[in-house]
mmCIF file of C-alpha atoms and ligand atoms in Angstrom:
data_model
loop_
_atom_site.group_PDB
_atom_site.id
_atom_site.type_symbol
_atom_site.label_atom_id
_atom_site.label_comp_id
_atom_site.label_asym_id
_atom_site.label_seq_id
_atom_site.Cartn_x
_atom_site.Cartn_y
_atom_site.Cartn_z
ATOM 1 C CA MET L 1 -115.144 62.640 -72.995
ATOM 2 C CA PHE L 2 -117.311 60.060 -74.718
ATOM 3 C CA ILE L 3 -118.880 57.215 -72.773
ATOM 4 C CA VAL L 4 -119.717 54.026 -74.688
ATOM 5 C CA SER L 5 -121.612 51.584 -72.495
ATOM 6 C CA GLU L 6 -120.909 47.868 -72.370
ATOM 7 C CA GLU L 7 -124.264 47.259 -74.064
ATOM 8 C CA THR L 8 -123.534 49.706 -76.892
ATOM 9 C CA ALA L 9 -120.002 48.372 -77.414
ATOM 10 C CA ALA L 10 -121.380 44.826 -77.563
ATOM 11 C CA SER L 11 -124.011 45.829 -80.117
ATOM 12 C CA LEU L 12 -121.582 47.711 -82.387
ATOM 13 C CA ILE L 13 -118.554 45.411 -82.404
ATOM 14 C CA THR L 14 -118.259 43.035 -85.336
ATOM 15 C CA GLU L 15 -115.740 40.368 -86.276
ATOM 16 C CA GLU L 16 -114.630 42.478 -89.267
ATOM 17 C CA ALA L 17 -114.065 45.634 -87.185
ATOM 18 C CA ALA L 18 -112.084 43.685 -84.571
ATOM 19 C CA PHE L 19 -110.062 41.867 -87.238
ATOM 20 C CA GLU L 20 -109.097 45.074 -89.058
ATOM 21 C CA ALA L 21 -108.113 46.874 -85.857
ATOM 22 C CA VAL L 22 -106.069 43.955 -84.471
ATOM 23 C CA GLU L 23 -104.355 43.219 -87.796
ATOM 24 C CA ALA L 24 -103.325 46.883 -88.084
ATOM 25 C CA VAL L 25 -102.051 47.100 -84.522
ATOM 26 C CA PHE L 26 -100.019 43.852 -84.800
ATOM 27 C CA ALA L 27 -98.448 45.318 -87.941
ATOM 28 C CA ALA L 28 -97.696 48.589 -86.132
ATOM 29 C CA MET L 29 -96.120 46.692 -83.207
ATOM 30 C CA ALA L 30 -93.781 44.819 -85.559
ATOM 31 C CA ARG L 31 -92.736 48.094 -87.254
ATOM 32 C CA GLY L 32 -91.953 49.599 -83.836
ATOM 33 C CA ASP L 33 -94.805 52.113 -84.199
ATOM 34 C CA ALA L 34 -96.812 50.706 -81.299
ATOM 35 C CA TYR L 35 -95.737 49.366 -77.954
ATOM 36 C CA ASN L 36 -97.255 47.914 -74.822
ATOM 37 C CA PHE L 37 -96.276 49.121 -71.362
ATOM 38 C CA PRO L 38 -95.561 46.643 -68.550
ATOM 39 C CA VAL L 39 -98.668 44.809 -67.388
ATOM 40 C CA VAL L 40 -99.855 45.116 -63.783
ATOM 41 C CA ARG L 41 -101.918 42.213 -62.396
ATOM 42 C CA GLU L 42 -102.365 41.685 -58.674
ATOM 43 C CA ALA L 43 -104.402 39.579 -56.285
ATOM 44 C CA ILE L 44 -106.026 42.385 -54.279
ATOM 45 C CA GLY L 45 -106.814 40.312 -51.186
ATOM 46 C CA HIS L 46 -110.541 41.051 -51.471
ATOM 47 C CA ALA L 47 -113.361 38.999 -53.039
ATOM 48 C CA ASP L 48 -110.663 36.611 -54.319
ATOM 49 C CA ALA L 49 -110.204 39.093 -57.152
ATOM 50 C CA LEU L 50 -107.346 39.549 -59.585
ATOM 51 C CA TYR L 51 -107.112 43.166 -60.707
ATOM 52 C CA GLY L 52 -104.794 44.902 -63.125
ATOM 53 C CA PHE L 53 -104.275 47.026 -66.172
ATOM 54 C CA LYS L 54 -102.747 46.753 -69.613
ATOM 55 C CA SER L 55 -101.734 49.902 -71.422
ATOM 56 C CA GLY L 56 -99.867 51.063 -74.497
ATOM 57 C CA PHE L 57 -99.578 53.530 -77.339
ATOM 58 C CA ASP L 58 -100.084 53.056 -81.057
ATOM 59 C CA ARG L 59 -98.387 55.976 -82.838
ATOM 60 C CA ALA L 60 -99.765 54.860 -86.182
ATOM 61 C CA GLY L 61 -103.407 54.451 -85.132
ATOM 62 C CA LEU L 62 -103.107 57.114 -82.385
ATOM 63 C CA SER L 63 -104.616 54.903 -79.662
ATOM 64 C CA LEU L 64 -103.333 55.738 -76.189
ATOM 65 C CA GLY L 65 -104.815 54.387 -73.008
ATOM 66 C CA LEU L 66 -105.425 51.385 -70.841
ATOM 67 C CA LYS L 67 -107.739 48.503 -70.169
ATOM 68 C CA SER L 68 -108.390 48.010 -66.491
ATOM 69 C CA GLY L 69 -110.233 45.214 -64.797
ATOM 70 C CA GLY L 70 -109.738 41.617 -63.854
ATOM 71 C CA TYR L 71 -111.380 38.488 -62.569
ATOM 72 C CA TRP L 72 -113.983 38.315 -59.790
ATOM 73 C CA PRO L 73 -114.785 34.613 -59.265
ATOM 74 C CA GLY L 74 -117.901 35.295 -57.145
ATOM 75 C CA ASN L 75 -119.630 37.405 -59.791
ATOM 76 C CA MET L 76 -121.535 34.550 -61.409
ATOM 77 C CA GLU L 77 -123.672 34.177 -58.252
ATOM 78 C CA LYS L 78 -124.509 37.894 -58.511
ATOM 79 C CA GLY L 79 -125.621 37.493 -62.117
ATOM 80 C CA LEU L 80 -122.496 39.245 -63.407
ATOM 81 C CA THR L 81 -119.645 38.118 -65.681
ATOM 82 C CA ASN L 82 -116.548 37.023 -63.749
ATOM 83 C CA HIS L 83 -114.250 38.960 -66.109
ATOM 84 C CA GLN L 84 -114.859 42.697 -65.831
ATOM 85 C CA SER L 85 -113.061 45.424 -67.721
ATOM 86 C CA VAL L 86 -113.274 48.949 -69.047
ATOM 87 C CA VAL L 87 -111.059 50.740 -71.586
ATOM 88 C CA ILE L 88 -110.048 54.371 -71.094
ATOM 89 C CA LEU L 89 -108.606 56.197 -74.105
ATOM 90 C CA PHE L 90 -106.662 59.469 -74.051
ATOM 91 C CA ASP L 91 -106.026 62.070 -76.729
ATOM 92 C CA PRO L 92 -102.330 61.496 -77.565
ATOM 93 C CA ASP L 93 -101.893 65.188 -78.512
ATOM 94 C CA THR L 94 -103.152 66.654 -75.253
ATOM 95 C CA GLY L 95 -103.447 63.856 -72.677
ATOM 96 C CA ARG L 96 -107.144 64.730 -72.219
ATOM 97 C CA PRO L 97 -109.395 61.713 -71.642
ATOM 98 C CA ARG L 98 -111.103 60.859 -74.940
ATOM 99 C CA ALA L 99 -113.421 57.987 -74.088
ATOM 100 C CA MET L 100 -114.446 55.295 -71.645
ATOM 101 C CA VAL L 101 -115.714 52.079 -73.211
ATOM 102 C CA GLY L 102 -117.165 48.901 -71.693
ATOM 103 C CA GLY L 103 -114.518 46.257 -72.309
ATOM 104 C CA ASN L 104 -116.156 42.868 -71.698
ATOM 105 C CA ALA L 105 -117.473 42.117 -75.188
ATOM 106 C CA LEU L 106 -114.473 43.838 -76.766
ATOM 107 C CA THR L 107 -112.126 41.440 -74.949
ATOM 108 C CA ALA L 108 -113.805 38.408 -76.500
ATOM 109 C CA TYR L 109 -113.798 39.942 -79.984
ATOM 110 C CA ARG L 110 -110.208 41.171 -79.858
ATOM 111 C CA THR L 111 -109.010 37.771 -78.578
ATOM 112 C CA ALA L 112 -110.867 35.958 -81.347
ATOM 113 C CA ALA L 113 -109.522 38.466 -83.870
ATOM 114 C CA ALA L 114 -105.945 37.561 -82.887
ATOM 115 C CA SER L 115 -106.325 33.853 -83.657
ATOM 116 C CA SER L 116 -108.303 34.764 -86.763
ATOM 117 C CA VAL L 117 -105.401 36.943 -87.990
ATOM 118 C CA SER L 118 -103.054 34.016 -87.350
ATOM 119 C CA ILE L 119 -105.297 31.693 -89.365
ATOM 120 C CA ARG L 120 -105.483 34.112 -92.277
ATOM 121 C CA TYR L 121 -101.698 34.454 -92.468
ATOM 122 C CA LEU L 122 -100.503 31.015 -91.366
ATOM 123 C CA ALA L 123 -103.039 28.247 -91.977
ATOM 124 C CA ARG L 124 -102.971 26.207 -95.164
ATOM 125 C CA LYS L 125 -105.344 27.622 -97.777
ATOM 126 C CA ASP L 126 -106.962 24.185 -98.129
ATOM 127 C CA ALA L 127 -107.730 23.819 -94.403
ATOM 128 C CA ARG L 128 -111.174 22.195 -94.106
ATOM 129 C CA VAL L 129 -111.513 20.888 -90.531
ATOM 130 C CA LEU L 130 -111.439 23.173 -87.489
ATOM 131 C CA GLY L 131 -110.563 21.647 -84.117
ATOM 132 C CA MET L 132 -111.733 23.391 -80.952
ATOM 133 C CA VAL L 133 -110.143 22.554 -77.600
ATOM 134 C CA GLY L 134 -112.071 24.421 -74.913
ATOM 135 C CA ALA L 135 -115.756 25.221 -74.653
ATOM 136 C CA GLY L 136 -115.859 28.172 -72.251
ATOM 137 C CA HIS L 137 -117.060 31.734 -72.817
ATOM 138 C CA GLN L 138 -114.355 32.627 -75.357
ATOM 139 C CA SER L 139 -114.724 29.500 -77.468
ATOM 140 C CA ALA L 140 -117.820 30.619 -79.381
ATOM 141 C CA PHE L 141 -116.194 33.917 -80.345
ATOM 142 C CA GLN L 142 -113.062 32.029 -81.414
ATOM 143 C CA MET L 143 -115.036 29.651 -83.637
ATOM 144 C CA ARG L 144 -117.063 32.430 -85.295
ATOM 145 C CA ALA L 145 -113.953 34.484 -86.110
ATOM 146 C CA ALA L 146 -112.014 31.440 -87.353
ATOM 147 C CA ALA L 147 -114.869 30.393 -89.632
ATOM 148 C CA ARG L 148 -114.430 33.624 -91.596
ATOM 149 C CA GLN L 149 -110.895 32.723 -92.635
ATOM 150 C CA ARG L 150 -111.123 29.361 -94.387
ATOM 151 C CA GLN L 151 -113.814 27.270 -96.030
ATOM 152 C CA PHE L 152 -114.235 24.919 -93.105
ATOM 153 C CA GLU L 153 -116.493 21.966 -93.744
ATOM 154 C CA LYS L 154 -116.586 20.544 -90.219
ATOM 155 C CA VAL L 155 -115.785 21.369 -86.600
ATOM 156 C CA VAL L 156 -114.423 18.760 -84.213
ATOM 157 C CA GLY L 157 -114.300 19.587 -80.521
ATOM 158 C CA TRP L 158 -113.058 18.371 -77.160
ATOM 159 C CA ASN L 159 -113.383 19.860 -73.715
ATOM 160 C CA TYR L 160 -112.051 18.942 -70.278
ATOM 161 C CA HIS L 161 -115.602 19.364 -68.969
ATOM 162 C CA PRO L 162 -117.709 17.404 -71.499
ATOM 163 C CA ASP L 163 -120.954 18.935 -70.222
ATOM 164 C CA MET L 164 -119.868 22.259 -71.786
ATOM 165 C CA LEU L 165 -119.566 20.873 -75.329
ATOM 166 C CA GLY L 166 -123.088 22.076 -76.157
ATOM 167 C CA ARG L 167 -121.676 25.570 -76.659
ATOM 168 C CA LEU L 168 -119.424 24.348 -79.481
ATOM 169 C CA GLU L 169 -122.212 22.336 -81.072
ATOM 170 C CA GLU L 170 -124.586 25.311 -80.947
ATOM 171 C CA THR L 171 -122.026 27.712 -82.406
ATOM 172 C CA ALA L 172 -121.154 25.306 -85.228
ATOM 173 C CA ARG L 173 -124.854 24.931 -86.012
ATOM 174 C CA GLU L 174 -125.229 28.720 -86.089
ATOM 175 C CA LEU L 175 -122.373 28.765 -88.653
ATOM 176 C CA GLY L 176 -123.974 25.995 -90.693
ATOM 177 C CA LEU L 177 -121.151 23.555 -89.941
ATOM 178 C CA PRO L 178 -121.446 19.938 -88.789
ATOM 179 C CA PHE L 179 -119.984 19.333 -85.331
ATOM 180 C CA GLU L 180 -118.525 16.193 -83.843
ATOM 181 C CA ALA L 181 -117.355 15.712 -80.262
ATOM 182 C CA VAL L 182 -114.201 13.581 -80.397
ATOM 183 C CA ASP L 183 -111.299 12.532 -78.183
ATOM 184 C CA ARG L 184 -108.159 14.658 -78.271
ATOM 185 C CA GLU L 185 -106.067 12.374 -80.494
ATOM 186 C CA THR L 186 -108.866 12.086 -83.041
ATOM 187 C CA LEU L 187 -109.210 15.868 -82.986
ATOM 188 C CA CYS L 188 -105.530 16.271 -83.822
ATOM 189 C CA ARG L 189 -105.710 13.593 -86.539
ATOM 190 C CA GLN L 190 -108.642 15.322 -88.248
ATOM 191 C CA ALA L 191 -108.133 19.060 -87.746
ATOM 192 C CA ASP L 192 -106.170 21.271 -90.132
ATOM 193 C CA VAL L 193 -106.527 24.250 -87.777
ATOM 194 C CA ILE L 194 -106.725 23.860 -83.994
ATOM 195 C CA ILE L 195 -107.649 26.546 -81.485
ATOM 196 C CA THR L 196 -106.916 25.913 -77.809
ATOM 197 C CA ILE L 197 -108.815 28.229 -75.464
ATOM 198 C CA THR L 198 -108.726 26.717 -71.987
ATOM 199 C CA SER L 199 -107.541 27.707 -68.535
ATOM 200 C CA ALA L 200 -105.356 24.583 -68.303
ATOM 201 C CA PHE L 201 -102.097 24.347 -66.361
ATOM 202 C CA GLU L 202 -101.129 21.057 -68.007
ATOM 203 C CA PRO L 203 -100.716 20.087 -71.648
ATOM 204 C CA GLN L 204 -104.036 19.197 -73.232
ATOM 205 C CA LEU L 205 -102.449 18.199 -76.565
ATOM 206 C CA MET L 206 -99.284 16.140 -77.024
ATOM 207 C CA SER L 207 -96.743 16.952 -79.698
ATOM 208 C CA ASP L 208 -96.888 13.504 -81.349
ATOM 209 C CA TRP L 209 -100.613 13.875 -82.002
ATOM 210 C CA ILE L 210 -100.213 16.987 -84.177
ATOM 211 C CA ARG L 211 -100.028 16.270 -87.916
ATOM 212 C CA PRO L 212 -97.618 18.014 -90.300
ATOM 213 C CA GLY L 213 -99.308 21.008 -91.941
ATOM 214 C CA THR L 214 -101.477 21.877 -88.920
ATOM 215 C CA HIS L 215 -101.894 25.446 -87.768
ATOM 216 C CA ILE L 216 -102.509 25.717 -84.034
ATOM 217 C CA ALA L 217 -103.505 28.895 -82.227
ATOM 218 C CA CYS L 218 -102.860 28.606 -78.477
ATOM 219 C CA MET L 219 -105.072 31.298 -76.981
ATOM 220 C CA GLY L 220 -105.701 30.255 -73.385
ATOM 221 C CA THR L 221 -102.244 30.686 -71.867
ATOM 222 C CA ASP L 222 -102.022 34.276 -70.668
ATOM 223 C CA THR L 223 -100.523 33.821 -67.198
ATOM 224 C CA LYS L 224 -97.392 32.336 -65.679
ATOM 225 C CA GLY L 225 -97.841 28.609 -65.129
ATOM 226 C CA LYS L 226 -100.688 28.039 -67.597
ATOM 227 C CA MET L 227 -100.034 25.515 -70.374
ATOM 228 C CA GLU L 228 -102.113 24.049 -73.205
ATOM 229 C CA VAL L 229 -99.725 22.003 -75.351
ATOM 230 C CA GLU L 230 -96.697 19.842 -74.699
ATOM 231 C CA PRO L 231 -93.618 22.113 -74.866
ATOM 232 C CA ALA L 232 -91.984 19.702 -77.368
ATOM 233 C CA LEU L 233 -94.519 20.907 -79.948
ATOM 234 C CA LEU L 234 -92.928 24.341 -79.921
ATOM 235 C CA GLY L 235 -89.648 22.658 -80.855
ATOM 236 C CA ARG L 236 -91.320 21.073 -83.913
ATOM 237 C CA ALA L 237 -93.380 24.079 -84.974
ATOM 238 C CA THR L 238 -92.571 27.465 -86.441
ATOM 239 C CA VAL L 239 -93.645 29.712 -83.595
ATOM 240 C CA PHE L 240 -95.376 33.082 -83.994
ATOM 241 C CA THR L 241 -96.836 35.394 -81.373
ATOM 242 C CA ASP L 242 -98.413 38.776 -80.787
ATOM 243 C CA GLU L 243 -95.504 39.996 -78.614
ATOM 244 C CA VAL L 244 -92.314 38.055 -77.890
ATOM 245 C CA ALA L 245 -91.828 39.505 -74.377
ATOM 246 C CA GLN L 246 -95.246 38.215 -73.293
ATOM 247 C CA SER L 247 -94.874 34.941 -75.189
ATOM 248 C CA VAL L 248 -91.799 33.931 -73.171
ATOM 249 C CA SER L 249 -93.075 35.231 -69.822
ATOM 250 C CA ILE L 250 -96.812 34.511 -69.670
ATOM 251 C CA GLY L 251 -97.577 32.804 -72.995
ATOM 252 C CA GLU L 252 -97.383 29.227 -74.206
ATOM 253 C CA ALA L 253 -93.682 29.669 -75.070
ATOM 254 C CA GLN L 254 -92.761 30.293 -71.401
ATOM 255 C CA HIS L 255 -92.311 26.532 -70.937
ATOM 256 C CA ALA L 256 -90.326 25.712 -74.103
ATOM 257 C CA THR L 257 -88.003 28.689 -73.548
ATOM 258 C CA GLY L 258 -87.808 27.888 -69.833
ATOM 259 C CA ILE L 259 -86.322 24.461 -70.532
ATOM 260 C CA GLY L 260 -84.117 25.741 -73.358
ATOM 261 C CA LEU L 261 -85.967 23.959 -76.173
ATOM 262 C CA ILE L 262 -86.309 27.202 -78.120
ATOM 263 C CA THR L 263 -85.125 30.762 -77.552
ATOM 264 C CA GLU L 264 -86.729 34.169 -78.081
ATOM 265 C CA ARG L 265 -85.015 34.291 -81.481
ATOM 266 C CA ASP L 266 -87.101 31.316 -82.627
ATOM 267 C CA ILE L 267 -90.336 33.276 -82.093
ATOM 268 C CA THR L 268 -91.632 35.679 -84.753
ATOM 269 C CA GLU L 269 -94.121 38.467 -84.208
ATOM 270 C CA ILE L 270 -97.155 37.899 -86.438
ATOM 271 C CA GLY L 271 -96.943 41.573 -87.414
ATOM 272 C CA LYS L 272 -93.799 40.769 -89.388
ATOM 273 C CA VAL L 273 -95.798 38.361 -91.522
ATOM 274 C CA ILE L 274 -98.555 40.961 -91.971
ATOM 275 C CA ASN L 275 -95.927 43.535 -93.007
ATOM 276 C CA GLY L 276 -94.312 41.100 -95.456
ATOM 277 C CA ASP L 277 -91.041 40.962 -93.490
ATOM 278 C CA HIS L 278 -91.464 37.242 -92.787
ATOM 279 C CA ALA L 279 -92.862 34.709 -95.239
ATOM 280 C CA GLY L 280 -95.051 32.991 -92.620
ATOM 281 C CA ARG L 281 -95.826 29.388 -93.577
ATOM 282 C CA ALA L 282 -93.048 28.136 -95.866
ATOM 283 C CA ALA L 283 -94.338 24.641 -96.684
ATOM 284 C CA SER L 284 -97.607 22.743 -96.663
ATOM 285 C CA ASP L 285 -96.225 20.202 -94.176
ATOM 286 C CA GLU L 286 -94.929 22.814 -91.742
ATOM 287 C CA ILE L 287 -96.590 23.083 -88.336
ATOM 288 C CA THR L 288 -97.285 26.709 -87.466
ATOM 289 C CA LEU L 289 -98.132 27.695 -83.889
ATOM 290 C CA PHE L 290 -99.490 31.078 -82.842
ATOM 291 C CA ASP L 291 -98.981 31.948 -79.185
ATOM 292 C CA GLY L 292 -101.746 34.494 -78.575
ATOM 293 C CA THR L 293 -100.998 36.060 -75.211
ATOM 294 C CA GLY L 294 -103.311 39.070 -75.439
ATOM 295 C CA VAL L 295 -101.764 42.551 -75.453
ATOM 296 C CA GLY L 296 -103.261 45.817 -74.228
ATOM 297 C CA LEU L 297 -102.944 47.394 -77.676
ATOM 298 C CA GLN L 298 -105.549 44.936 -78.997
ATOM 299 C CA ASP L 299 -108.034 46.370 -76.505
ATOM 300 C CA LEU L 300 -107.123 49.961 -77.264
ATOM 301 C CA CYS L 301 -107.376 49.691 -81.038
ATOM 302 C CA VAL L 302 -110.699 47.840 -80.954
ATOM 303 C CA ALA L 303 -112.099 50.282 -78.364
ATOM 304 C CA SER L 304 -110.948 53.210 -80.482
ATOM 305 C CA SER L 305 -112.751 51.912 -83.546
ATOM 306 C CA ILE L 306 -115.909 51.368 -81.454
ATOM 307 C CA VAL L 307 -115.799 54.960 -80.188
ATOM 308 C CA ASP L 308 -115.707 56.145 -83.820
ATOM 309 C CA LEU L 309 -118.634 53.866 -84.712
ATOM 310 C CA ALA L 310 -120.624 54.917 -81.624
ATOM 311 C CA ASN L 311 -120.044 58.610 -82.369
ATOM 312 C CA GLN L 312 -121.112 58.160 -86.008
ATOM 313 C CA ALA L 313 -124.246 56.307 -84.928
ATOM 314 C CA GLY L 314 -125.013 58.833 -82.168
ATOM 315 C CA HIS L 315 -124.766 56.066 -79.566
ATOM 316 C CA SER L 316 -122.151 57.645 -77.299
ATOM 317 C CA THR L 317 -122.721 60.056 -74.420
ATOM 318 C CA GLU L 318 -120.460 63.085 -74.072
ATOM 319 C CA VAL L 319 -119.601 64.253 -70.545
ATOM 320 C CA GLU L 320 -117.382 67.033 -69.225
ATOM 321 C CA ILE L 321 -114.510 65.814 -67.050
HETATM 322 P P1 LIG M 1 -114.096 29.919 -69.129
HETATM 323 O O1 LIG M 1 -113.908 29.891 -67.654
HETATM 324 O O2 LIG M 1 -115.415 30.316 -69.671
HETATM 325 O O3 LIG M 1 -113.732 28.483 -69.757
HETATM 326 C C1 LIG M 1 -112.587 27.780 -69.310
HETATM 327 C C2 LIG M 1 -112.274 26.653 -70.272
HETATM 328 O O4 LIG M 1 -111.122 25.936 -69.774
HETATM 329 C C3 LIG M 1 -113.384 25.622 -70.379
HETATM 330 O O5 LIG M 1 -113.328 25.029 -71.651
HETATM 331 C C4 LIG M 1 -113.016 24.610 -69.296
HETATM 332 O O6 LIG M 1 -113.583 23.337 -69.504
HETATM 333 C C5 LIG M 1 -111.512 24.588 -69.492
HETATM 334 N N1 LIG M 1 -110.808 24.138 -68.302
HETATM 335 C C6 LIG M 1 -111.011 24.493 -67.016
HETATM 336 N N2 LIG M 1 -110.167 23.840 -66.210
HETATM 337 C C7 LIG M 1 -109.407 23.054 -67.003
HETATM 338 C C8 LIG M 1 -108.367 22.136 -66.756
HETATM 339 N N3 LIG M 1 -107.903 21.914 -65.517
HETATM 340 N N4 LIG M 1 -107.813 21.503 -67.815
HETATM 341 C C9 LIG M 1 -108.250 21.739 -69.073
HETATM 342 N N5 LIG M 1 -109.242 22.578 -69.369
HETATM 343 C C10 LIG M 1 -109.812 23.243 -68.339
HETATM 344 O O7 LIG M 1 -112.926 30.850 -69.675
HETATM 345 P P2 LIG M 1 -112.858 31.670 -71.040
HETATM 346 O O8 LIG M 1 -113.340 33.046 -70.800
HETATM 347 O O9 LIG M 1 -113.412 30.870 -72.147
HETATM 348 O O10 LIG M 1 -111.262 31.779 -71.214
HETATM 349 C C11 LIG M 1 -110.489 30.614 -71.534
HETATM 350 C C12 LIG M 1 -109.031 30.936 -71.325
HETATM 351 O O11 LIG M 1 -108.634 31.975 -72.220
HETATM 352 C C13 LIG M 1 -108.673 31.441 -69.925
HETATM 353 O O12 LIG M 1 -107.469 30.827 -69.530
HETATM 354 C C14 LIG M 1 -108.466 32.935 -70.113
HETATM 355 O O13 LIG M 1 -107.592 33.464 -69.151
HETATM 356 C C15 LIG M 1 -107.877 32.939 -71.501
HETATM 357 N N6 LIG M 1 -107.977 34.214 -72.212
HETATM 358 C C16 LIG M 1 -106.939 34.569 -73.010
HETATM 359 C C17 LIG M 1 -106.985 35.752 -73.721
HETATM 360 C C18 LIG M 1 -105.850 36.133 -74.626
HETATM 361 O O14 LIG M 1 -105.830 37.274 -75.116
HETATM 362 N N7 LIG M 1 -104.945 35.249 -74.926
HETATM 363 C C19 LIG M 1 -108.097 36.610 -73.603
HETATM 364 C C20 LIG M 1 -109.172 36.185 -72.803
HETATM 365 C C21 LIG M 1 -109.108 34.988 -72.101
#
């Protein structure tokens, strides 16, 4: 079994590698070649932690395994990241463990890759202004991956905690893009592509603010009760997702489907667009919304590609189990 440390995984992962792996696995999911197993996530009654695992199998890419970990809110004081995870991969031919890979950096890259895939397939080609709502840990990864997809000329940003906006400004500078902190309505009036990546439980953006032609990737809502945009927006937009079952249960669409504004049939898996079975954006004034809920297969496919890279570079450790 190969061990790839968190440090090695973080040094080897790139936006391109994550994009390719996630694009391929979304396509495989939509063809019925890859599927996620039911997610387990529990409050363990210790250290205020939420622990769980996400698992699945990709028959096309031959990734089988699970990501296990969760959220330990007290970790920051111990100098550790609050989100902790590890990916374990198995050989699908024998069931033997193939690899264990640190999953913290991979999570950020695979999440950013999902919105990046949605931008490539759904945003207008002439999108020039990127709007960022959220300035936490994930936001920098989101901005870097998004910037690869269109010729953005400017980033506008808003965050519930204004003192965190420095992260967006710094990341934009690193990308050579001007950054402006704006209010939410201004952000919606200016941005052609909007990424929401917050832990909000209330709408941060109202439907009326969103202009025709906008692509919006809602990436923060990954749990029951969370919400980033007014549900009415999902009634106006053409809605895409990574996986419909998660979209309506723990994703942004849980609210719009819950009140009967849209149904599961109104939500298209992004893999269908990748496979050419759905046209994606049909008009330049259409609003497209990607509900990125985060599926276990994203973790497995990115981890699998990192194991290959680590083995090639001689950066993995082999142990007998
Ligand atoms: P973080 O804790 O570093 O940042 C949280 C962000 O949410 C900050 O911008 C903060 O200002 C904002 N926020 C906090 N409370 C808020 C409130 N009441 N209203 C509005 N905004 C609020 O978290 P992170 O690691 O950047 O993750 C952001 C979100 O993305 C989380 O909800 C996380 O669960 C989710 N996430 C989703 C996926 C996925 O695959 N879809 C993957 C990883 C993380």
